[in-house]
Tab-separated table of N, CA and C in Angstrom:
chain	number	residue	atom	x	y	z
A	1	UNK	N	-16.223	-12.191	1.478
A	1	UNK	CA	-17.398	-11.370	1.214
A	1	UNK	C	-17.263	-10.772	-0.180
A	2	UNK	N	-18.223	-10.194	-0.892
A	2	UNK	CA	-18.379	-9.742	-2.251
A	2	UNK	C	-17.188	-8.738	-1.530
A	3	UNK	N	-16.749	-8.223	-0.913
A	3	UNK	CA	-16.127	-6.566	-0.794
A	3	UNK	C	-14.592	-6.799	-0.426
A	4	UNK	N	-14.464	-8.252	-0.400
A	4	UNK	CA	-13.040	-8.564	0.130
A	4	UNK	C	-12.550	-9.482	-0.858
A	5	UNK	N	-11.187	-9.604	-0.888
A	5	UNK	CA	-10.491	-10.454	-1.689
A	5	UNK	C	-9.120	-10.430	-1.570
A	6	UNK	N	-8.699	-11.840	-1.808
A	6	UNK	CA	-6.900	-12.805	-1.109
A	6	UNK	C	-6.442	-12.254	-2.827
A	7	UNK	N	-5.147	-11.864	-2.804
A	7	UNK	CA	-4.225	-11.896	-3.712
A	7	UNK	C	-3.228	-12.476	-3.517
A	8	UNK	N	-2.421	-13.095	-4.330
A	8	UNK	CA	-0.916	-13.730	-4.231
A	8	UNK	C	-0.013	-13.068	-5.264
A	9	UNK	N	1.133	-12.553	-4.818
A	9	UNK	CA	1.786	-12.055	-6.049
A	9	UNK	C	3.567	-12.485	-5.824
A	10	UNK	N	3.957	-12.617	-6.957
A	10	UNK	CA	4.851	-13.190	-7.051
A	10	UNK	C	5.692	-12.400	-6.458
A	11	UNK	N	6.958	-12.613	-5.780
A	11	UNK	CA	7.869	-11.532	-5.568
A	11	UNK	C	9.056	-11.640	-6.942
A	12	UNK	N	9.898	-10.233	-7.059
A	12	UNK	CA	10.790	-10.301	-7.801
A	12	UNK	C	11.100	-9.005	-8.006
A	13	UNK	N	12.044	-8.228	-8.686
A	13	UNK	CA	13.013	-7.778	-8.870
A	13	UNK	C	12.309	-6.120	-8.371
A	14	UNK	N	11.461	-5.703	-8.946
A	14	UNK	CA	10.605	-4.917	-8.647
A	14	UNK	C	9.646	-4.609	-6.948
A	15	UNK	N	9.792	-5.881	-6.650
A	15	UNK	CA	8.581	-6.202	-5.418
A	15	UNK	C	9.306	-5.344	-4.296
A	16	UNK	N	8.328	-4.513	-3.753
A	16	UNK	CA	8.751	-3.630	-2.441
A	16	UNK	C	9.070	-4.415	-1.318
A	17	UNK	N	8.356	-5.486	-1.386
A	17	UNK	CA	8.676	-6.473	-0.128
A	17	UNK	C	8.751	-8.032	-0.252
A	18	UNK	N	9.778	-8.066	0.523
A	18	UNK	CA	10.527	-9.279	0.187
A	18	UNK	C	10.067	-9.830	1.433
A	19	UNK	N	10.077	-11.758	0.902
A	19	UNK	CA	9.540	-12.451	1.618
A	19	UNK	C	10.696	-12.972	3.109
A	20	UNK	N	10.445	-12.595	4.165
A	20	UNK	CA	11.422	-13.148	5.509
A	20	UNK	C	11.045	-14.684	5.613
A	21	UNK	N	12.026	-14.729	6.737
A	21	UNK	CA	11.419	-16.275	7.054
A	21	UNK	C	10.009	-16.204	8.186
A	22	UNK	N	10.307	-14.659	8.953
A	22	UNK	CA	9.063	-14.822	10.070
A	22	UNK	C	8.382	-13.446	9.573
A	23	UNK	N	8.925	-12.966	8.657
A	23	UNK	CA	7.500	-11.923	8.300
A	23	UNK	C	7.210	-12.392	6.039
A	24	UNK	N	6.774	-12.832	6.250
A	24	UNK	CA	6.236	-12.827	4.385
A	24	UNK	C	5.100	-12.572	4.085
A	25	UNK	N	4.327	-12.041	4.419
A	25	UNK	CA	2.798	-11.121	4.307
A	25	UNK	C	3.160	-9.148	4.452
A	26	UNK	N	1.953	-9.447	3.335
A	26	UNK	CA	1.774	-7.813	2.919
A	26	UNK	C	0.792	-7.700	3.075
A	27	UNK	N	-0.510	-6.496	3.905
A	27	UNK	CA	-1.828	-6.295	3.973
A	27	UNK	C	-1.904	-5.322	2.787
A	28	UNK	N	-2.698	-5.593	2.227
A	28	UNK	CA	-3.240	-4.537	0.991
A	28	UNK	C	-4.285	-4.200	1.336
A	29	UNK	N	-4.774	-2.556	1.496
A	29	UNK	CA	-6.062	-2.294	1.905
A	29	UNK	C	-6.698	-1.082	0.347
A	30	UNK	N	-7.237	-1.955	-0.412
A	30	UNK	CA	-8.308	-0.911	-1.559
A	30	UNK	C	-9.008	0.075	-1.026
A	31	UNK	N	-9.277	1.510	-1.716
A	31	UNK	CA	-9.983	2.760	-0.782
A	31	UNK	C	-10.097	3.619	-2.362
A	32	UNK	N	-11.017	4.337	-2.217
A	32	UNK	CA	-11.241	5.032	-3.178
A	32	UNK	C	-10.911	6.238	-2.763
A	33	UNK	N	-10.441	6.716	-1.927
A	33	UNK	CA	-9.712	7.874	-1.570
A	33	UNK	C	-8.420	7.861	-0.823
A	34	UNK	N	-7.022	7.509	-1.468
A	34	UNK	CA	-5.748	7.179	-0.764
A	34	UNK	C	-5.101	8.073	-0.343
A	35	UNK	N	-5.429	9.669	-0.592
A	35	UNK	CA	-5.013	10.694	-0.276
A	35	UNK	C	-5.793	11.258	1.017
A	36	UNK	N	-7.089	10.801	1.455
A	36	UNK	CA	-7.505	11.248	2.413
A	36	UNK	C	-6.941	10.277	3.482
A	37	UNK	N	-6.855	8.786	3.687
A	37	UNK	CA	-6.172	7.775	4.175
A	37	UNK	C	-4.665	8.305	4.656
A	38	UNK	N	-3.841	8.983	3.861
A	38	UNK	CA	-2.408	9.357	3.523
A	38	UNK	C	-2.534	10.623	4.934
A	39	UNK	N	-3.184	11.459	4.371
A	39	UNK	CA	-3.625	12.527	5.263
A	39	UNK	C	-3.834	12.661	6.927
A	40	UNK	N	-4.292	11.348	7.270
A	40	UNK	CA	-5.361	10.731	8.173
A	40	UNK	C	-4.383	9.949	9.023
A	41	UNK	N	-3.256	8.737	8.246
A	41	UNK	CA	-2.662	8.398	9.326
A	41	UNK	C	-1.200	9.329	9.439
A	42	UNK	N	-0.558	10.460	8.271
A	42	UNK	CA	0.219	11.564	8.793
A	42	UNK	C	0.090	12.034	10.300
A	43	UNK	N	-1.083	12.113	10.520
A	43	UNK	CA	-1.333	13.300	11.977
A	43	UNK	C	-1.210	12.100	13.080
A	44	UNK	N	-0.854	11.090	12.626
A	44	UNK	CA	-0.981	9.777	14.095
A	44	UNK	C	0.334	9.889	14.131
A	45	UNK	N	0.688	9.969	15.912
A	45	UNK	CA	1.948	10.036	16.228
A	45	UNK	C	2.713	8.224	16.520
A	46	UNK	N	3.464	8.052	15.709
A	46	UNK	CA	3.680	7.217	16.216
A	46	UNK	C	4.058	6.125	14.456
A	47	UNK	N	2.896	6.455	13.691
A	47	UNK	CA	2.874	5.210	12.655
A	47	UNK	C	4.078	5.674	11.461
A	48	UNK	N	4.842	4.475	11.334
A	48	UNK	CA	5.984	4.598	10.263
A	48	UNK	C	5.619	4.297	8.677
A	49	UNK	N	6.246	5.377	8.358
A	49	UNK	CA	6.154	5.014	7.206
A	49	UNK	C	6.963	4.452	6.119
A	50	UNK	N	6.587	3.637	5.457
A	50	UNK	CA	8.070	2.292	4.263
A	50	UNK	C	7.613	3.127	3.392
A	51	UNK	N	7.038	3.882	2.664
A	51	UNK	CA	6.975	4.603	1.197
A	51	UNK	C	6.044	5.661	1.797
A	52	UNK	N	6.195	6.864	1.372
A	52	UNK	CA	5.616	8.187	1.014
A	52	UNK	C	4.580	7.804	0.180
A	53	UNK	N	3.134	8.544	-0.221
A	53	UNK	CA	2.177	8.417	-1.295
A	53	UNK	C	2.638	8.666	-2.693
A	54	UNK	N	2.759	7.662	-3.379
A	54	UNK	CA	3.271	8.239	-5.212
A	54	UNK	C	2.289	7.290	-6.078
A	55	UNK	N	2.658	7.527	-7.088
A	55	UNK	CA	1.964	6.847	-7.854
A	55	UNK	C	3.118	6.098	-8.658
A	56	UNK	N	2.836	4.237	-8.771
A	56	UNK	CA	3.234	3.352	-9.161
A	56	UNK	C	3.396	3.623	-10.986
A	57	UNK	N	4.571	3.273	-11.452
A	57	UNK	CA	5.239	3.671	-13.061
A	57	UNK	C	4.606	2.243	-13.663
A	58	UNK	N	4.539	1.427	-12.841
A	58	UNK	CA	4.048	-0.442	-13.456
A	58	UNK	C	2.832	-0.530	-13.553
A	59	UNK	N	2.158	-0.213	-12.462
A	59	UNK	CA	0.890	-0.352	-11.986
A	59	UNK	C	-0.552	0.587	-11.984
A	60	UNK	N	-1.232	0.707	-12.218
A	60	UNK	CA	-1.974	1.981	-12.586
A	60	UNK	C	-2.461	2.282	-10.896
A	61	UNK	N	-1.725	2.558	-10.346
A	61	UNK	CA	-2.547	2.884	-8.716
A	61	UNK	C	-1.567	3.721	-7.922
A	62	UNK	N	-2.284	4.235	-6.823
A	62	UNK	CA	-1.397	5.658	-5.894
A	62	UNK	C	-1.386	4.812	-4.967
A	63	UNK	N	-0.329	4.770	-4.031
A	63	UNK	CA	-0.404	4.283	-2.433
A	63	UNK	C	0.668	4.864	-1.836
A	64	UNK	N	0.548	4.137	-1.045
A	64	UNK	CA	1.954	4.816	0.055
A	64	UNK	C	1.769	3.155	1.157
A	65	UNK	N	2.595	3.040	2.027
A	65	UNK	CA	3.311	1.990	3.271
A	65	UNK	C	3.950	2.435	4.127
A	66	UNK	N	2.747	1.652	5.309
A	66	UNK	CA	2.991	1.793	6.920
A	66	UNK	C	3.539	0.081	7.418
A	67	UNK	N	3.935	0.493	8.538
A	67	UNK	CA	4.515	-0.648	9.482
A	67	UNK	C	3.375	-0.628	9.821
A	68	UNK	N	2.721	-2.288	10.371
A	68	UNK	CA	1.854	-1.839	11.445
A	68	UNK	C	2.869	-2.364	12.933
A	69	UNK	N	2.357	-2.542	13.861
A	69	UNK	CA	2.658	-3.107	14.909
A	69	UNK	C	3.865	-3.904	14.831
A	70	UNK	N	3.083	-4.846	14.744
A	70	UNK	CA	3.640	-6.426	14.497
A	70	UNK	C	4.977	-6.329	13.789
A	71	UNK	N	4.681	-5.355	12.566
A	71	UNK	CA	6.344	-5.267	11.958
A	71	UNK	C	5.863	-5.765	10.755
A	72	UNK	N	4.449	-5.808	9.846
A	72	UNK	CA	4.091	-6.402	8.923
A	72	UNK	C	3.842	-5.045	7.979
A	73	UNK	N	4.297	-5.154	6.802
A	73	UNK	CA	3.805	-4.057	5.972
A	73	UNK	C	2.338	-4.078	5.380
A	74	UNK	N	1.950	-2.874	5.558
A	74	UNK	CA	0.683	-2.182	4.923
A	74	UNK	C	0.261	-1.573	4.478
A	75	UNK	N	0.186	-1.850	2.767
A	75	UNK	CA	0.249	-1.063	1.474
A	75	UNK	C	-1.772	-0.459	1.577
A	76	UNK	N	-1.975	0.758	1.189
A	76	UNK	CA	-3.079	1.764	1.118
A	76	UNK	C	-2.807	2.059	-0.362
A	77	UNK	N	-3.916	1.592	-1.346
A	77	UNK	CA	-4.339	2.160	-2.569
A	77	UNK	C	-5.193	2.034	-3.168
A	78	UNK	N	-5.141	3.200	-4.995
A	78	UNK	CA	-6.250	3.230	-4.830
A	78	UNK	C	-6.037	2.880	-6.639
A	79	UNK	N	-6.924	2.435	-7.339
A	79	UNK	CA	-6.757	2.042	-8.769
A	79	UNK	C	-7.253	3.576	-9.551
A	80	UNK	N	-6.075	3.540	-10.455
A	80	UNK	CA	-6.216	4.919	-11.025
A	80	UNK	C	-6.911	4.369	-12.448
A	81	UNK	N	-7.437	5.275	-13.079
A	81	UNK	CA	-8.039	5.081	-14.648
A	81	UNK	C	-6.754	4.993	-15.290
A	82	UNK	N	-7.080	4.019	-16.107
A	82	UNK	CA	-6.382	4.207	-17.747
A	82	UNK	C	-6.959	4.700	-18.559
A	83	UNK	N	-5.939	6.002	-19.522
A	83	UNK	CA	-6.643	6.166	-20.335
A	83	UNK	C	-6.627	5.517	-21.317
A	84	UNK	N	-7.061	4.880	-22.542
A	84	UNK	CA	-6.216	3.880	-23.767
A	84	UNK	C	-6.385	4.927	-25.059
């Protein structure tokens, strides 16, 4: 759909998640508000979290990472401005 889109990214030295043999997928979910998201699944009992909300030193974007279920990671962010 115009509102969705597949990325592939290389892994390497930097990459939060490394590829298994039975888990090698990352869900990336875009949101224009990652702090209300952050907020939202805090109060759910139960969901783990692989990173706290920060903002990326490489990348111009804020997120944070949950487990879901399955045991698959699920990165929440949001694209920050550059200034130039």
């Amino acid at each position: 759909t115009p509102s969705s889109s597949i990325g592939l990214v290389q892994e390497g030295d930097t990459s939060f998640h490394r590829a298994q043999a039975d888990n090698a997928v990352m869900l990336s979910i875009v949101t224009d508000d990652v702090d209300a998201w952050y907020q939202r699944l805090k109060q759910v009992d139960g969901i783990v979290f692989l990173q706290e909300i920060y903002n990326n030193e490489n990348v111009p974007i804020r997120a944070f990472l949950v487990k879901d279920p399955g045991g698959y990671t699920v990165e929440f962010f949001q694209w920050l401005k550059v200034e130039k």
